[in-house]
Short mmCIF file of C-alpha atoms in Angstrom, two decimals:
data_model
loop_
_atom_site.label_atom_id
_atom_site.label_comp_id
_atom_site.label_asym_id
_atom_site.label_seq_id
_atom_site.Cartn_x
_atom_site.Cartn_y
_atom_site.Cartn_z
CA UNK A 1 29.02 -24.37 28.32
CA UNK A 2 29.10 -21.11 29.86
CA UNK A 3 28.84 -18.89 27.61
CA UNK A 4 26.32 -21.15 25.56
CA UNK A 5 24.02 -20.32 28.96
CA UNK A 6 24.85 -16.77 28.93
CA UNK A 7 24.21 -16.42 24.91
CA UNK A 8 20.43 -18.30 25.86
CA UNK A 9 19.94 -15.70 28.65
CA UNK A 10 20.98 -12.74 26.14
CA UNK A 11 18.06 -14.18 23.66
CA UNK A 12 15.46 -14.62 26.34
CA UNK A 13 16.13 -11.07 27.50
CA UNK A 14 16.01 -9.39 23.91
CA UNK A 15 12.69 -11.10 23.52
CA UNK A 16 11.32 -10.19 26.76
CA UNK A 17 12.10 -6.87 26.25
CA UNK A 18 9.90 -6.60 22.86
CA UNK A 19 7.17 -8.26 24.28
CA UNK A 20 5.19 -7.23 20.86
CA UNK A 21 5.14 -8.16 17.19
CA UNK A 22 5.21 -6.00 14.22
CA UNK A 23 3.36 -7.08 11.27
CA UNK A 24 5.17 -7.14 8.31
CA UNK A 25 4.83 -4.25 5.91
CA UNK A 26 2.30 -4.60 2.87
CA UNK A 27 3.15 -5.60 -0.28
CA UNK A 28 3.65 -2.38 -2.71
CA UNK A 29 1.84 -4.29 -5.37
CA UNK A 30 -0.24 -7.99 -4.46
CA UNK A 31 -2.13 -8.75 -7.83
CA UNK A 32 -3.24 -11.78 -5.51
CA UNK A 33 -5.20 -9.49 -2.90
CA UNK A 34 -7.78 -9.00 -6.16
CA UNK A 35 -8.79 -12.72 -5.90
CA UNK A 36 -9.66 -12.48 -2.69
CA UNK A 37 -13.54 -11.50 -0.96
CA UNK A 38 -11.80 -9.38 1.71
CA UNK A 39 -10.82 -6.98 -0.11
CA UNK A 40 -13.70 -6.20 -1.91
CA UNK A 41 -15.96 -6.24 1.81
CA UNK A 42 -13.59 -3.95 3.06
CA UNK A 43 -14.44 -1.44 0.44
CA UNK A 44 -17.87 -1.96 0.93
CA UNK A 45 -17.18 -1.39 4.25
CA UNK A 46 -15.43 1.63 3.51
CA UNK A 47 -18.25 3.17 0.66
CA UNK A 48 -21.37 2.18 3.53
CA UNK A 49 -19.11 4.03 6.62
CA UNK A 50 -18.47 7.09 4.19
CA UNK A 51 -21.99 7.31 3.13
CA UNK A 52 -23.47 7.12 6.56
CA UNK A 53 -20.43 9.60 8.05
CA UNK A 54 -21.42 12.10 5.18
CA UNK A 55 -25.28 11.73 5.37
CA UNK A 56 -25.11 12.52 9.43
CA UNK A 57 -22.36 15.21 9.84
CA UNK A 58 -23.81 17.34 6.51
CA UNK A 59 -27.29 17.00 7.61
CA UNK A 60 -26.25 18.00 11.11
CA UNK A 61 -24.29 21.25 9.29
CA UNK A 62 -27.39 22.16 6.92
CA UNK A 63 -29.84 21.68 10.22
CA UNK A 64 -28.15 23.50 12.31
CA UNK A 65 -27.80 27.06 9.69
CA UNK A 66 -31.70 26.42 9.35
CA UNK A 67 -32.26 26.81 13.20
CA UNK A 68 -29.77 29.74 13.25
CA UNK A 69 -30.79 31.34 10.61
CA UNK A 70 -33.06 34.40 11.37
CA UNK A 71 -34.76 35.53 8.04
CA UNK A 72 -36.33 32.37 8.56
CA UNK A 73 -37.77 32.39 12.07
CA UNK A 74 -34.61 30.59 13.63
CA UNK A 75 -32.82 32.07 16.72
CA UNK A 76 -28.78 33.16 15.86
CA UNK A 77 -28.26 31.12 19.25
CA UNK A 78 -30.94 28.06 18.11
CA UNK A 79 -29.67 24.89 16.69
CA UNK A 80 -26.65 22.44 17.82
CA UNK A 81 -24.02 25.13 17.00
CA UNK A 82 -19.98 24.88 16.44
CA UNK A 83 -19.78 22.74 19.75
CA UNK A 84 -22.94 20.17 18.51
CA UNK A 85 -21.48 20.02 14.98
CA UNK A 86 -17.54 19.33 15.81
CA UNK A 87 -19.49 16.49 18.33
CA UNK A 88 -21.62 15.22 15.30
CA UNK A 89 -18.21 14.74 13.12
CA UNK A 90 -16.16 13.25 15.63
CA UNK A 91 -19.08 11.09 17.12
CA UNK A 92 -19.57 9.38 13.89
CA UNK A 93 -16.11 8.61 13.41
CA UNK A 94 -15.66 7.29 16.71
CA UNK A 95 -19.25 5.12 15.78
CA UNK A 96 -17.88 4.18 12.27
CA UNK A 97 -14.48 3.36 13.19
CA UNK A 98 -15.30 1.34 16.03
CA UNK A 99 -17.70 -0.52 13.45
CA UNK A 100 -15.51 -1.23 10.78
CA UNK A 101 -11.83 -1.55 12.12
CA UNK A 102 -11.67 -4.97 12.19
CA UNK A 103 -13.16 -5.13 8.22
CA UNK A 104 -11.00 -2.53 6.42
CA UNK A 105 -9.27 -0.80 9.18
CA UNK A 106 -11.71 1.88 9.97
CA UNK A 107 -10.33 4.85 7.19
CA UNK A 108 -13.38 6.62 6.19
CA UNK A 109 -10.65 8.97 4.91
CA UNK A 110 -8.37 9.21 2.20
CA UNK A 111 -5.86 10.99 4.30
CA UNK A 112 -5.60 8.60 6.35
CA UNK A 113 -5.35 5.87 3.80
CA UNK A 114 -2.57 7.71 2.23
CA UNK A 115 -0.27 7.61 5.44
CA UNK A 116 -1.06 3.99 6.25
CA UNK A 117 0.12 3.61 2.34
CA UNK A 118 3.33 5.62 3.30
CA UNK A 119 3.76 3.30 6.70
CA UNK A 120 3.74 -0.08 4.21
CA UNK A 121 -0.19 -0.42 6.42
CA UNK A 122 -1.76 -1.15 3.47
CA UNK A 123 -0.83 -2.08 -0.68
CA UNK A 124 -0.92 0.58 -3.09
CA UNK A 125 -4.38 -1.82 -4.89
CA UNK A 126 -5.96 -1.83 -1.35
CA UNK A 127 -5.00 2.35 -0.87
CA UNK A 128 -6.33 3.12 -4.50
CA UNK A 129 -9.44 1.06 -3.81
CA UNK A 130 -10.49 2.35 -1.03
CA UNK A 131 -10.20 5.80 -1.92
CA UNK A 132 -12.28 5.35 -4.89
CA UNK A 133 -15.03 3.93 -2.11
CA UNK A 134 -14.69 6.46 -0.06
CA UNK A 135 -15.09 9.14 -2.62
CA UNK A 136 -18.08 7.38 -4.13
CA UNK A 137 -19.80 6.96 -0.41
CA UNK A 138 -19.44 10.46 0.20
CA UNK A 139 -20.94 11.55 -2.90
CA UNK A 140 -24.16 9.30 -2.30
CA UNK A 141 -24.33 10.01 1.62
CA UNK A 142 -24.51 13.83 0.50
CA UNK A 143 -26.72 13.10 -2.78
CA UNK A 144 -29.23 11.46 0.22
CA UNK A 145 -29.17 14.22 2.01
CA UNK A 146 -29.88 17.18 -1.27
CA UNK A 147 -32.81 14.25 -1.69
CA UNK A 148 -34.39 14.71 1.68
CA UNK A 149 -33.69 18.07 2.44
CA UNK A 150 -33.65 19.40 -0.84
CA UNK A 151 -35.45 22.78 -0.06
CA UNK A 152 -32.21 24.13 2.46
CA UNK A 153 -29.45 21.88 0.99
CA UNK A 154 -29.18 24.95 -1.57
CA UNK A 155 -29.81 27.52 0.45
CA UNK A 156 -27.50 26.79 3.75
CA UNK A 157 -24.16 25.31 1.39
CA UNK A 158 -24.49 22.20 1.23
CA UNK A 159 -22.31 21.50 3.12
CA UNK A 160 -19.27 22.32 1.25
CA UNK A 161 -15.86 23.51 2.78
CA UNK A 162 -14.99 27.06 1.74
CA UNK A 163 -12.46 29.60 3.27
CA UNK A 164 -14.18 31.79 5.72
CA UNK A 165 -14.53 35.54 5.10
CA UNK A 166 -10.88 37.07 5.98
CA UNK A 167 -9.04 33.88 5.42
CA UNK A 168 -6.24 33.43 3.22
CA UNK A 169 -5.77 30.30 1.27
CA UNK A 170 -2.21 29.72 2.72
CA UNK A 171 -4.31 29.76 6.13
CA UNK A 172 -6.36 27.90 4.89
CA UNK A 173 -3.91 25.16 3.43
CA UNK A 174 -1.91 25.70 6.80
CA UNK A 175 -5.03 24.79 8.96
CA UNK A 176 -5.64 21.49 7.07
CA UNK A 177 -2.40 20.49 6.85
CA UNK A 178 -2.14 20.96 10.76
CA UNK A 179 -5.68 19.15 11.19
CA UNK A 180 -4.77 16.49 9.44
CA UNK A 181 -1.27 15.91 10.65
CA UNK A 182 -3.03 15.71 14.55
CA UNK A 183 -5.93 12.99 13.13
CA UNK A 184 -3.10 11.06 11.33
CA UNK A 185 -0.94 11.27 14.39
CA UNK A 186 -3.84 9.75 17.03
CA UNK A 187 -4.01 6.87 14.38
CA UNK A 188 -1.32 5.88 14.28
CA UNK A 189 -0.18 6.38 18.11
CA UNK A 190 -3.66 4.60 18.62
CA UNK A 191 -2.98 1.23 16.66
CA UNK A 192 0.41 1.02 17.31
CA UNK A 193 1.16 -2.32 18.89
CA UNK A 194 4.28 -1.26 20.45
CA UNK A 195 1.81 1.30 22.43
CA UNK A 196 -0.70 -1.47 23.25
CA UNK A 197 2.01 -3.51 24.29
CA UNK A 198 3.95 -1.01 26.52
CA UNK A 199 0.44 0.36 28.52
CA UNK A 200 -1.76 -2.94 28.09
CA UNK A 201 -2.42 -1.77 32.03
CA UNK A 202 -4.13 1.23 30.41
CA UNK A 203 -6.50 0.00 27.94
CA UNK A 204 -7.73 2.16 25.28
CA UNK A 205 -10.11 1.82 22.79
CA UNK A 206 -8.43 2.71 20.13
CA UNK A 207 -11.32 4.70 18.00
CA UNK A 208 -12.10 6.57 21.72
CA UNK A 209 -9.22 8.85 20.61
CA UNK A 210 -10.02 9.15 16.73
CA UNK A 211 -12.81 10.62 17.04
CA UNK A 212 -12.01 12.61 19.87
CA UNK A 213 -8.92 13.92 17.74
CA UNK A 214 -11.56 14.56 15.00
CA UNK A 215 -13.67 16.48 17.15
CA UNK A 216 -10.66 18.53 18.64
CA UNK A 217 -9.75 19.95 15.04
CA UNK A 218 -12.77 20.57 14.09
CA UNK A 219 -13.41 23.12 16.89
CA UNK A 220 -10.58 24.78 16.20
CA UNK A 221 -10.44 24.64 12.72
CA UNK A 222 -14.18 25.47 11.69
CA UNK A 223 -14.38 28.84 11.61
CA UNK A 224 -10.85 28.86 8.79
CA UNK A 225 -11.95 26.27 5.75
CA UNK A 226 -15.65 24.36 7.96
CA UNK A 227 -12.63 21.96 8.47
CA UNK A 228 -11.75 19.56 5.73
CA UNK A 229 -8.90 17.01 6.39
CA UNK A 230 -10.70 14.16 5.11
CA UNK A 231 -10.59 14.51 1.16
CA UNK A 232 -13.92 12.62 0.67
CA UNK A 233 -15.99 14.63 2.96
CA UNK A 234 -14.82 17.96 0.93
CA UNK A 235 -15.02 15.90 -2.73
CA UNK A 236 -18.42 14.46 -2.15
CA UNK A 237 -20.06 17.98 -0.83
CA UNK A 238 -18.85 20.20 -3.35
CA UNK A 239 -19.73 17.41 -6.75
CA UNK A 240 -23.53 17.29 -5.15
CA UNK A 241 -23.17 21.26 -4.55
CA UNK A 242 -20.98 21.79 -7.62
CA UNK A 243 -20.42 25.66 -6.88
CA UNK A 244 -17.91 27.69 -8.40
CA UNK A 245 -16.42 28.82 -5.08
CA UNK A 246 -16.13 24.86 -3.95
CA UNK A 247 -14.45 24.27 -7.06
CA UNK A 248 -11.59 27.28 -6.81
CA UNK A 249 -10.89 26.69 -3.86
CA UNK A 250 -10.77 22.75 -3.39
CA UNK A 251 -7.27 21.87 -4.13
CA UNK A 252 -6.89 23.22 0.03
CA UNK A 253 -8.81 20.38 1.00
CA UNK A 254 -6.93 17.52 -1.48
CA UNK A 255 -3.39 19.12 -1.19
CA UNK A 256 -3.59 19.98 2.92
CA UNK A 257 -4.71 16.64 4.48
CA UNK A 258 -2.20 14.64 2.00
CA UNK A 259 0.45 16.89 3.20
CA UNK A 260 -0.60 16.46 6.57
CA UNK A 261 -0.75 12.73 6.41
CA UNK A 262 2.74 12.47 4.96
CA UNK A 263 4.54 14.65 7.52
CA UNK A 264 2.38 12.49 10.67
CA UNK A 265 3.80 9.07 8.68
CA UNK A 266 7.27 10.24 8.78
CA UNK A 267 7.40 11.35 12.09
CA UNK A 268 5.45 8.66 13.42
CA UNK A 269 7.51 6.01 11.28
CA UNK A 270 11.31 7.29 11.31
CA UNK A 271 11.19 9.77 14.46
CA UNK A 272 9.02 8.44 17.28
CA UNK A 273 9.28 4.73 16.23
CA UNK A 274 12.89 5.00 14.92
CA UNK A 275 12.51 3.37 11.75
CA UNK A 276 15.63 5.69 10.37
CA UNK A 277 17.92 4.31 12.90
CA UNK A 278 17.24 0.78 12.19
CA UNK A 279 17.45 0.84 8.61
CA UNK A 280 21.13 2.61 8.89
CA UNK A 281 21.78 0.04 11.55
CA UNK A 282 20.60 -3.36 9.52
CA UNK A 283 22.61 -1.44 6.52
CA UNK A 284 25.78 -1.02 8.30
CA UNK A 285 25.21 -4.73 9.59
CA UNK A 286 25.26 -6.31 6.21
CA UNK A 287 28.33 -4.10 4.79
#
């Protein structure tokens, strides 16, 4: 009888010491989640929060070269500058998240898709899907604004992400890779439930620090590559633009924030969250 009440104390003790649930890890493949309506309104959510993240940050960018730029009456010190348009990216991602995490999650980035793929987040279907929406959204959120501002969009860039004058690529590459790895990071630190769990007596709201690690990386990293580390931002520009210089050197922006996204999964997953450990421990249970 003892030691029936001392195995009932052991259980109540492990459970009240993981006083939060996991969910269980997506599917690799669910043919099933293409019958269903929420996966398609989470794309849509994901193709109208691109769109709308792309028309306002790009529109901010091409604005603010127009009021610095002096063969055309503007003042070098006019205009938002670095400080208005790092706010402007990581103000609408903070807005966009907080309006569509609890549809589709709140990406708005195929970078970040691709490590909450890695962390078993989300199904390869759902990952694939909403990178195509996110592509497409960007594309149209930077075609609207070449329609309404079609006498600068040409003249000030478009918008695109391009090394910067004295820049090499592998600084380039090493910048977004960096970026990303930080925004990836604050994700997944941000919806982690063990976190919420362990400081529910400080509450966060959990796009708060997206955006703010969004706006953090892009003061830093704007003046090396205009700062990429969202694959649909850079994708969408430089179609609409369709330069020659946002073509050589776009693999940065594709190649970097993957990269970035993979090393902030792993560490995230099997360092800070042990998920290593436990899968050597459950295998040397079961031999």
């Amino acid at each position: 009888m003892t030691k029936e009440v001392e195995a009932v104390h052991e259980q109540a003790a492990e459970y009240s010491a993981k006083d939060y649930t996991d969910p269980p890890p997506a599917p690799l493949i669910d043919f099933e989640e293409l019958t269903k309506w929420s996966l398609y309104r989470a794309a849509i959510a994901e193709f109208i929060a691109t769109l709308l993240f792309l028309y306002i940050t790009v529109l901010t960018v091409i604005g603010y070269k127009h009021q610095a730029d002096v063969n055309a009456g503007g003042d070098v010190c006019g205009g938002v500058g670095l400080l208005g348009i790092a706010w402007a990216f990581g103000g609408m991602i903070f807005v966009l998240v907080y309006c569509t995490a609890g549809i589709s999650g709140g990406h708005i980035n195929p970078a970040v898709t691709f490590g909450l793929f890695l962390a078993r987040k989300v199904s390869l279907i759902r990952a694939v899907l909403y990178m195509v929406a996110q592509c497409l959204g960007a594309i149209c959120g930077v075609g609207f604004v070449k329609a309404f501002q079609s006498a600068y969009y040409n003249r000030y860039g478009g918008g695109v992400n391009v090394m910067a004058p004295g820049h090499t690529k592998g600084v380039g590459l090493a910048a977004e890779i960096i970026g990303t790895f930080v925004l990836v990071y604050v994700v997944f630190s941000a919806t982690d439930p063990k976190r919420s769990a362990r400081d529910s007596h400080v509450p966060v709201l959990a796009p708060l620090p997206i955006g703010f690690a969004v706006f953090m990386v892009h003061l830093a990293t704007i003046p090396i590559t205009g700062t990429g580390i969202n694959p649909a931002r850079s994708f969408g520009a430089a179609v609409i633009f369709n330069g020659d210089k946002a073509w050589d050197e776009h693999w940065i922006f594709w190649v970097g924030p993957f990269i970035g996204a993979f090393i902030a999964a792993v560490y995230h997953q099997y360092i800070l969250r042990a998920g290593a450990i436990k899968a050597l421990g459950s295998f040397r249970s079961n031999a």
